Short mmCIF file of C-alpha atoms in Angstrom, two decimals:
data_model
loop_
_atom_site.label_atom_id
_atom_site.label_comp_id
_atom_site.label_asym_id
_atom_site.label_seq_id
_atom_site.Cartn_x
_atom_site.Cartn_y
_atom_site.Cartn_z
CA UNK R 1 -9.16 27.27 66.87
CA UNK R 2 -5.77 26.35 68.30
CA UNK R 3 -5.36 27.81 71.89
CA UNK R 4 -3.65 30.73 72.65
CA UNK R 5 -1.07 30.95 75.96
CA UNK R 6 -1.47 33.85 78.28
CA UNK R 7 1.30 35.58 77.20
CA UNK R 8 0.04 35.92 73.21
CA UNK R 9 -3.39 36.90 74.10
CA UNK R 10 -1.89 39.61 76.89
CA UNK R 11 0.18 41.28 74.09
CA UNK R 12 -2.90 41.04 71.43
CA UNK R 13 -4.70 42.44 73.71
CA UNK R 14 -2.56 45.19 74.41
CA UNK R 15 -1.91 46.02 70.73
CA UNK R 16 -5.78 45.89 70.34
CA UNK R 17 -6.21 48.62 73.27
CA UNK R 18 -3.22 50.79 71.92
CA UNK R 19 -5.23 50.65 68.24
CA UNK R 20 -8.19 51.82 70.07
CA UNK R 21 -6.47 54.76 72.48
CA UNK R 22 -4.53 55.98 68.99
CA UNK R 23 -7.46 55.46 67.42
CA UNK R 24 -9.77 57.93 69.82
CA UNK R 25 -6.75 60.56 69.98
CA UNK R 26 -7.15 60.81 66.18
CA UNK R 27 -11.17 61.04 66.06
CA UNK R 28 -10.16 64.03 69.04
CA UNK R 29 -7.85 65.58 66.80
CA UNK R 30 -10.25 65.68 63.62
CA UNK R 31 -13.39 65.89 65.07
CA UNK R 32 -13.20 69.82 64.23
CA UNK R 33 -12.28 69.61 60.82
CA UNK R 34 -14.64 66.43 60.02
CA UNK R 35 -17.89 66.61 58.82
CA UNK R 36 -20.08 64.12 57.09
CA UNK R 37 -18.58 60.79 55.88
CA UNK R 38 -15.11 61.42 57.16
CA UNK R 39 -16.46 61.63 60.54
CA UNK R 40 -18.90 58.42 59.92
CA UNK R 41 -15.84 56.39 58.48
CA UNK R 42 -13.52 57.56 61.89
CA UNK R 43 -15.79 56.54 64.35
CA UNK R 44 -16.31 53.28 62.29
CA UNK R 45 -12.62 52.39 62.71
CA UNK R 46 -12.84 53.35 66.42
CA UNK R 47 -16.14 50.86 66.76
CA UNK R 48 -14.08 47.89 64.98
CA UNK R 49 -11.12 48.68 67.06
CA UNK R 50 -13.17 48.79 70.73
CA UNK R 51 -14.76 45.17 68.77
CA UNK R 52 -11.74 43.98 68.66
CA UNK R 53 -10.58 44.72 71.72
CA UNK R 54 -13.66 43.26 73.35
CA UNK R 55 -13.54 40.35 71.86
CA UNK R 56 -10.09 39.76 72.82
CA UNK R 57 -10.87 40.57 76.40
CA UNK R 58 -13.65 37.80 76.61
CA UNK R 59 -11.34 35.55 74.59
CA UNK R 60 -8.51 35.77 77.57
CA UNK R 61 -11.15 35.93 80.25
CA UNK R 62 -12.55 32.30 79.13
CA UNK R 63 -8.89 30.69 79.06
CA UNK R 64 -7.98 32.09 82.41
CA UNK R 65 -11.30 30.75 83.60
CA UNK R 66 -10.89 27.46 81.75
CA UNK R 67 -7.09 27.38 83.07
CA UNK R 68 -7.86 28.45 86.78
CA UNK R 69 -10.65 25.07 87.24
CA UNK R 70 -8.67 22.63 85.61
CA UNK R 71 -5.98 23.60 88.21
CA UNK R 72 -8.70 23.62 90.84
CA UNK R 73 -10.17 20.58 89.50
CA UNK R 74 -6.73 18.72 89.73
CA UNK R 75 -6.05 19.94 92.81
CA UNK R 76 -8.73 18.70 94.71
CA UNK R 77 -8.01 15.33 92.89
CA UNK R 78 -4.78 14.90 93.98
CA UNK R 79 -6.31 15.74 97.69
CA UNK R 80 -8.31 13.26 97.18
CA UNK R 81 -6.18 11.11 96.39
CA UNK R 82 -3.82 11.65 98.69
CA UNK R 83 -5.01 13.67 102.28
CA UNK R 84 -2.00 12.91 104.15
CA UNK R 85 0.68 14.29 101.39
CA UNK R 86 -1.60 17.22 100.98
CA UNK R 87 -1.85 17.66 105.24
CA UNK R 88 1.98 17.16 105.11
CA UNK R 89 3.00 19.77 102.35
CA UNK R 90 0.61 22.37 104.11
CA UNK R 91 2.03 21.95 107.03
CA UNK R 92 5.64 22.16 105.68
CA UNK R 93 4.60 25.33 103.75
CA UNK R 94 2.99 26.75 106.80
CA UNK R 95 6.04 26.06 109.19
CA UNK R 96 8.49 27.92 106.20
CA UNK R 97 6.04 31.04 105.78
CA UNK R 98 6.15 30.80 109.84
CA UNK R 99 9.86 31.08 109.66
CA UNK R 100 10.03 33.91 107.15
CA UNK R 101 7.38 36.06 109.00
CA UNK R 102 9.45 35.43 112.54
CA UNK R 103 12.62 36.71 110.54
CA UNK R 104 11.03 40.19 109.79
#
């Protein structure tokens, strides 16, 4: 399964919950009219559609996850690695967000 980037499985999901919100607004609009099979086959569409959507949810959740600890995971390598770069940088990026919170 070839990987999907944030921004593809953001807008499929999206699409997915737009399906199911028309989807729901539809079963609203005919649930007074349906009866029987019609009614069975609607709320069969909405089920696939909310499917869908779930699916697609725990799809993105498990890249950002993967994503997030392989950043973590390099990070803390590359303190490792090197403690006095990493003290250094922090300290230069605590001395700039010092100077922009002084400005305000």
């Amino acid at each position: 399964m070839p990987r999907k980037t944030a921004a593809s499985a953001q807008d499929e999901l999206l699409a997915d919950f737009q399906t199911l919100v028309s989807d729901t607004e539809k079963l609203l609009q005919d649930t007074a009219s349906l009866a029987g099979d019609q009614a069975d086959e609607l709320r069969l569409q909405i089920h696939e559609s909310l499917k869908r959507a779930r699916d697609t949810l725990r799809d993105t959740e498990k890249n950002l996850r993967e994503r997030g600890e392989a950043a973590f995971q390099a990070t803390e390598d590359y303190v490792q690695e090197h403690p006095w770069q990493s003290v250094g940088l922090a300290a230069g990026i605590g001395f700039l967000l010092g100077l922009l919170a002084a400005r305000r």
